[in-house]
Amino acid sequence: MKKIILAFMAVSFLTLNAQAQEQNSTQDFKKWQARIRGIAVIPYESAKIGIIGGDVSLSNTFVPEMDFTYFFTKHFAAELILGTTKHDVKTVGSDISAIGGPTNVNIDLGNVWLLPPTLTLQYHFTPFEEKVFKPYVGAGVNYTIFYNVEDGNTVKNVSYKNNVGYAFQVGFDLMLNETFFINVDAKKLFLKTDVTVDASNLATGLSIPAEVTINPLILGMGLGMKF
């Protein structure tokens, strides 16, 4: 996955000079875009949970999001996506019989906020100032910060490790006029985090480690403008 993204970005940057020469030979164009989108965040989660086993479940969420795009040339651009989401978290099918509890139980781990700023390098298939329908693809990286962790009803002090992930993107802009447009966008993030659950309230000294894969699909639609 990492090699694919690096190869995509390397090829893209190698072509920037050629594209810049093409740009210089044409009239000036607006290099910046800003969008406000509503996004649905759908985790495709799984986990390796120590001691109690089972899997993990994160809730879907819908939130507003803002992003900015800068065009190096009429085809190549970089986009920075900013948004934050809150997710309820629980284990599914865990076994706590070793500490006097039931088997096949779901454990409430409370909720956590995710802040995953994501930077992608995009290729736009149609020239910036031409056409109404403007599709694009992109690839890049994100750094996810976990914050405002709230305890659940069963265990206390759940901690999450911030981590780097990768992103792929596809979408299109539908121009309403020379300045405003409708945007539809889909991103797939590949993200893992190490989680530690302090379950000492269930058994003295009990700490439960887990490696959690989140890999959310992010579907967005909104309004943008060029400037």
Tab-separated table of C-alpha atoms in Angstrom:
chain	number	residue	atom	x	y	z
A	1	MET	CA	0.000	0.000	0.000
A	2	LYS	CA	2.775	2.432	0.965
A	3	LYS	CA	4.720	1.664	-2.220
A	4	ILE	CA	1.671	2.304	-4.410
A	5	ILE	CA	1.057	5.718	-2.839
A	6	LEU	CA	4.730	6.731	-3.040
A	7	ALA	CA	4.896	5.659	-6.675
A	8	PHE	CA	1.767	7.667	-7.481
A	9	MET	CA	3.159	10.775	-5.803
A	10	ALA	CA	6.593	10.378	-7.417
A	11	VAL	CA	5.166	10.109	-10.934
A	12	SER	CA	2.898	13.063	-10.242
A	13	PHE	CA	5.701	15.332	-9.091
A	14	LEU	CA	7.896	14.346	-12.063
A	15	THR	CA	5.215	15.627	-14.402
A	16	LEU	CA	4.709	18.942	-12.612
A	17	ASN	CA	7.424	20.730	-14.624
A	18	ALA	CA	5.865	19.730	-17.916
A	19	GLN	CA	2.460	20.770	-16.677
A	20	ALA	CA	3.855	24.066	-15.373
A	21	GLN	CA	5.237	24.864	-18.842
A	22	GLU	CA	1.799	24.191	-20.283
A	23	GLN	CA	0.272	26.443	-17.634
A	24	ASN	CA	2.666	29.299	-18.432
A	25	SER	CA	1.658	29.167	-22.062
A	26	THR	CA	-2.031	29.731	-21.229
A	27	GLN	CA	-3.991	32.391	-19.385
A	28	ASP	CA	-3.941	32.652	-15.597
A	29	PHE	CA	-6.423	30.565	-13.633
A	30	LYS	CA	-7.692	30.459	-10.071
A	31	LYS	CA	-5.359	28.188	-8.122
A	32	TRP	CA	-7.323	27.782	-4.889
A	33	GLN	CA	-10.500	25.911	-4.055
A	34	ALA	CA	-12.360	25.653	-0.745
A	35	ARG	CA	-15.197	23.267	0.009
A	36	ILE	CA	-17.649	22.648	2.816
A	37	ARG	CA	-18.977	19.098	2.793
A	38	GLY	CA	-21.198	16.872	4.854
A	39	ILE	CA	-19.412	13.550	5.278
A	40	ALA	CA	-20.515	10.102	6.385
A	41	VAL	CA	-17.719	8.185	8.132
A	42	ILE	CA	-18.198	4.410	7.971
A	43	PRO	CA	-15.511	2.385	9.790
A	44	TYR	CA	-14.563	-1.078	8.489
A	45	GLU	CA	-13.131	-2.157	11.796
A	46	SER	CA	-11.462	-5.288	13.129
A	47	ALA	CA	-9.244	-6.024	16.118
A	48	LYS	CA	-6.831	-8.395	17.771
A	49	ILE	CA	-7.752	-8.186	21.449
A	50	GLY	CA	-5.523	-9.751	24.091
A	51	ILE	CA	-6.746	-11.761	27.107
A	52	ILE	CA	-10.525	-11.460	26.489
A	53	GLY	CA	-10.563	-11.904	22.689
A	54	GLY	CA	-13.504	-10.886	20.544
A	55	ASP	CA	-13.734	-8.110	17.978
A	56	VAL	CA	-14.391	-4.371	18.030
A	57	SER	CA	-17.268	-2.190	16.822
A	58	LEU	CA	-17.161	1.554	16.080
A	59	SER	CA	-20.273	3.575	15.301
A	60	ASN	CA	-20.865	5.347	11.989
A	61	THR	CA	-21.112	9.128	12.133
A	62	PHE	CA	-22.096	12.134	9.993
A	63	VAL	CA	-20.300	15.477	10.433
A	64	PRO	CA	-19.406	18.685	8.548
A	65	GLU	CA	-15.943	18.926	6.992
A	66	MET	CA	-13.829	21.631	5.341
A	67	ASP	CA	-11.003	21.237	2.847
A	68	PHE	CA	-8.680	23.395	0.766
A	69	THR	CA	-7.126	22.589	-2.621
A	70	TYR	CA	-4.163	24.251	-4.304
A	71	PHE	CA	-3.505	23.697	-8.027
A	72	PHE	CA	0.144	23.514	-9.053
A	73	THR	CA	-0.980	23.179	-12.660
A	74	LYS	CA	-4.332	22.720	-14.386
A	75	HIS	CA	-4.174	18.959	-13.749
A	76	PHE	CA	-2.224	18.505	-10.492
A	77	ALA	CA	-3.339	19.702	-7.084
A	78	ALA	CA	-2.879	19.062	-3.364
A	79	GLU	CA	-5.854	18.863	-1.005
A	80	LEU	CA	-5.872	19.229	2.790
A	81	ILE	CA	-8.932	17.789	4.513
A	82	LEU	CA	-9.921	18.960	7.995
A	83	GLY	CA	-12.654	17.377	10.086
A	84	THR	CA	-13.247	15.547	13.348
A	85	THR	CA	-15.601	12.716	14.279
A	86	LYS	CA	-16.922	11.068	17.439
A	87	HIS	CA	-17.368	7.280	17.644
A	88	ASP	CA	-18.884	4.938	20.206
A	89	VAL	CA	-16.612	1.929	20.798
A	90	LYS	CA	-17.298	-1.541	22.179
A	91	THR	CA	-15.897	-5.046	22.033
A	92	VAL	CA	-18.045	-7.779	20.500
A	93	GLY	CA	-18.073	-11.442	21.543
A	94	SER	CA	-15.456	-11.145	24.284
A	95	ASP	CA	-14.868	-13.813	26.941
A	96	ILE	CA	-14.410	-12.613	30.539
A	97	SER	CA	-15.163	-15.951	32.191
A	98	ALA	CA	-11.580	-16.093	33.504
A	99	ILE	CA	-12.403	-13.201	35.839
A	100	GLY	CA	-15.838	-14.453	36.809
A	101	GLY	CA	-17.849	-12.917	33.971
A	102	PRO	CA	-19.816	-14.378	31.066
A	103	THR	CA	-18.626	-15.557	27.660
A	104	ASN	CA	-19.668	-13.931	24.373
A	105	VAL	CA	-20.225	-10.524	25.948
A	106	ASN	CA	-20.075	-6.995	24.492
A	107	ILE	CA	-18.064	-4.522	26.565
A	108	ASP	CA	-18.783	-0.796	26.411
A	109	LEU	CA	-15.504	1.111	25.906
A	110	GLY	CA	-17.116	4.551	25.844
A	111	ASN	CA	-16.400	6.932	22.985
A	112	VAL	CA	-13.500	8.753	21.384
A	113	TRP	CA	-12.984	11.691	19.011
A	114	LEU	CA	-10.789	11.271	15.911
A	115	LEU	CA	-8.987	14.147	14.186
A	116	PRO	CA	-7.463	12.778	10.958
A	117	PRO	CA	-6.002	15.672	8.889
A	118	THR	CA	-5.348	14.180	5.454
A	119	LEU	CA	-3.164	15.487	2.637
A	120	THR	CA	-3.679	14.051	-0.849
A	121	LEU	CA	-2.055	14.735	-4.205
A	122	GLN	CA	-4.718	14.806	-6.917
A	123	TYR	CA	-4.844	14.392	-10.673
A	124	HIS	CA	-7.727	16.211	-12.395
A	125	PHE	CA	-8.643	14.698	-15.751
A	126	THR	CA	-10.088	17.835	-17.350
A	127	PRO	CA	-8.378	21.242	-17.559
A	128	PHE	CA	-9.222	23.478	-14.637
A	129	GLU	CA	-11.010	26.200	-16.608
A	130	GLU	CA	-12.783	23.880	-19.032
A	131	LYS	CA	-15.789	21.553	-18.857
A	132	VAL	CA	-18.624	21.382	-16.340
A	133	PHE	CA	-17.884	17.854	-15.075
A	134	LYS	CA	-14.409	17.567	-13.508
A	135	PRO	CA	-13.420	14.106	-12.165
A	136	TYR	CA	-10.250	13.490	-10.150
A	137	VAL	CA	-8.324	10.826	-8.257
A	138	GLY	CA	-5.895	11.207	-5.384
A	139	ALA	CA	-3.617	9.456	-2.921
A	140	GLY	CA	-1.841	10.618	0.207
A	141	VAL	CA	-1.297	10.328	3.943
A	142	ASN	CA	-3.130	11.160	7.146
A	143	TYR	CA	-2.140	11.498	10.786
A	144	THR	CA	-4.963	10.548	13.133
A	145	ILE	CA	-5.155	12.053	16.606
A	146	PHE	CA	-7.388	10.404	19.225
A	147	TYR	CA	-8.679	12.765	21.904
A	148	ASN	CA	-11.497	13.427	24.415
A	149	VAL	CA	-11.770	9.761	25.367
A	150	GLU	CA	-14.807	9.124	27.577
A	151	ASP	CA	-15.053	5.985	29.712
A	152	GLY	CA	-17.762	3.404	29.186
A	153	ASN	CA	-19.936	1.707	31.782
A	154	THR	CA	-17.691	-1.337	32.208
A	155	VAL	CA	-14.029	-0.349	32.096
A	156	LYS	CA	-12.027	2.813	32.736
A	157	ASN	CA	-9.070	4.632	31.191
A	158	VAL	CA	-9.031	3.489	27.574
A	159	SER	CA	-6.031	4.927	25.683
A	160	TYR	CA	-5.409	5.150	21.939
A	161	LYS	CA	-2.103	5.679	20.131
A	162	ASN	CA	-1.971	8.393	17.444
A	163	ASN	CA	-0.795	6.974	14.140
A	164	VAL	CA	-0.006	7.617	10.466
A	165	GLY	CA	-2.244	6.113	7.787
A	166	TYR	CA	-2.740	6.212	4.037
A	167	ALA	CA	-5.573	7.482	1.874
A	168	PHE	CA	-7.035	6.971	-1.585
A	169	GLN	CA	-9.580	9.320	-3.108
A	170	VAL	CA	-11.953	9.659	-6.067
A	171	GLY	CA	-14.490	12.371	-6.781
A	172	PHE	CA	-15.751	15.074	-9.101
A	173	ASP	CA	-16.684	18.749	-9.172
A	174	LEU	CA	-19.809	19.869	-11.024
A	175	MET	CA	-19.458	23.522	-11.993
A	176	LEU	CA	-22.471	25.787	-11.380
A	177	ASN	CA	-20.685	28.844	-12.770
A	178	GLU	CA	-17.088	30.109	-12.989
A	179	THR	CA	-16.773	30.326	-9.186
A	180	PHE	CA	-19.103	27.867	-7.448
A	181	PHE	CA	-19.476	24.123	-7.835
A	182	ILE	CA	-20.979	21.001	-6.278
A	183	ASN	CA	-18.519	18.377	-5.050
A	184	VAL	CA	-18.972	14.637	-4.535
A	185	ASP	CA	-16.057	12.768	-2.975
A	186	ALA	CA	-15.149	9.335	-1.595
A	187	LYS	CA	-12.041	8.494	0.419
A	188	LYS	CA	-10.698	5.266	1.863
A	189	LEU	CA	-8.350	5.626	4.818
A	190	PHE	CA	-6.112	2.783	5.977
A	191	LEU	CA	-5.555	3.297	9.677
A	192	LYS	CA	-4.490	1.198	12.667
A	193	THR	CA	-4.052	2.102	16.319
A	194	ASP	CA	-2.824	0.388	19.479
A	195	VAL	CA	-5.406	0.475	22.265
A	196	THR	CA	-4.882	-0.236	25.951
A	197	VAL	CA	-7.839	-0.834	28.261
A	198	ASP	CA	-7.342	-0.446	32.011
A	199	ALA	CA	-9.712	-3.101	33.380
A	200	SER	CA	-8.362	-3.091	36.929
A	201	ASN	CA	-11.905	-2.441	38.182
A	202	LEU	CA	-12.785	-5.943	36.901
A	203	ALA	CA	-9.635	-7.698	38.136
A	204	THR	CA	-6.681	-6.268	40.018
A	205	GLY	CA	-3.878	-5.255	37.663
A	206	LEU	CA	-5.788	-6.304	34.540
A	207	SER	CA	-4.699	-4.398	31.432
A	208	ILE	CA	-6.079	-5.424	28.026
A	209	PRO	CA	-4.016	-4.641	24.894
A	210	ALA	CA	-5.552	-4.508	21.417
A	211	GLU	CA	-4.488	-3.726	17.870
A	212	VAL	CA	-7.445	-2.057	16.174
A	213	THR	CA	-7.865	-1.562	12.426
A	214	ILE	CA	-10.380	1.183	11.579
A	215	ASN	CA	-10.052	1.695	7.777
A	216	PRO	CA	-13.012	4.091	7.390
A	217	LEU	CA	-14.821	4.862	4.153
A	218	ILE	CA	-15.615	8.583	3.963
A	219	LEU	CA	-18.413	9.698	1.649
A	220	GLY	CA	-18.936	13.417	1.176
A	221	MET	CA	-21.014	15.934	-0.721
A	222	GLY	CA	-20.936	19.704	-0.525
A	223	LEU	CA	-20.453	23.115	-2.080
A	224	GLY	CA	-17.166	24.684	-3.148
A	225	MET	CA	-15.745	27.829	-4.616
A	226	LYS	CA	-12.659	28.830	-6.614
A	227	PHE	CA	-10.567	31.874	-5.772
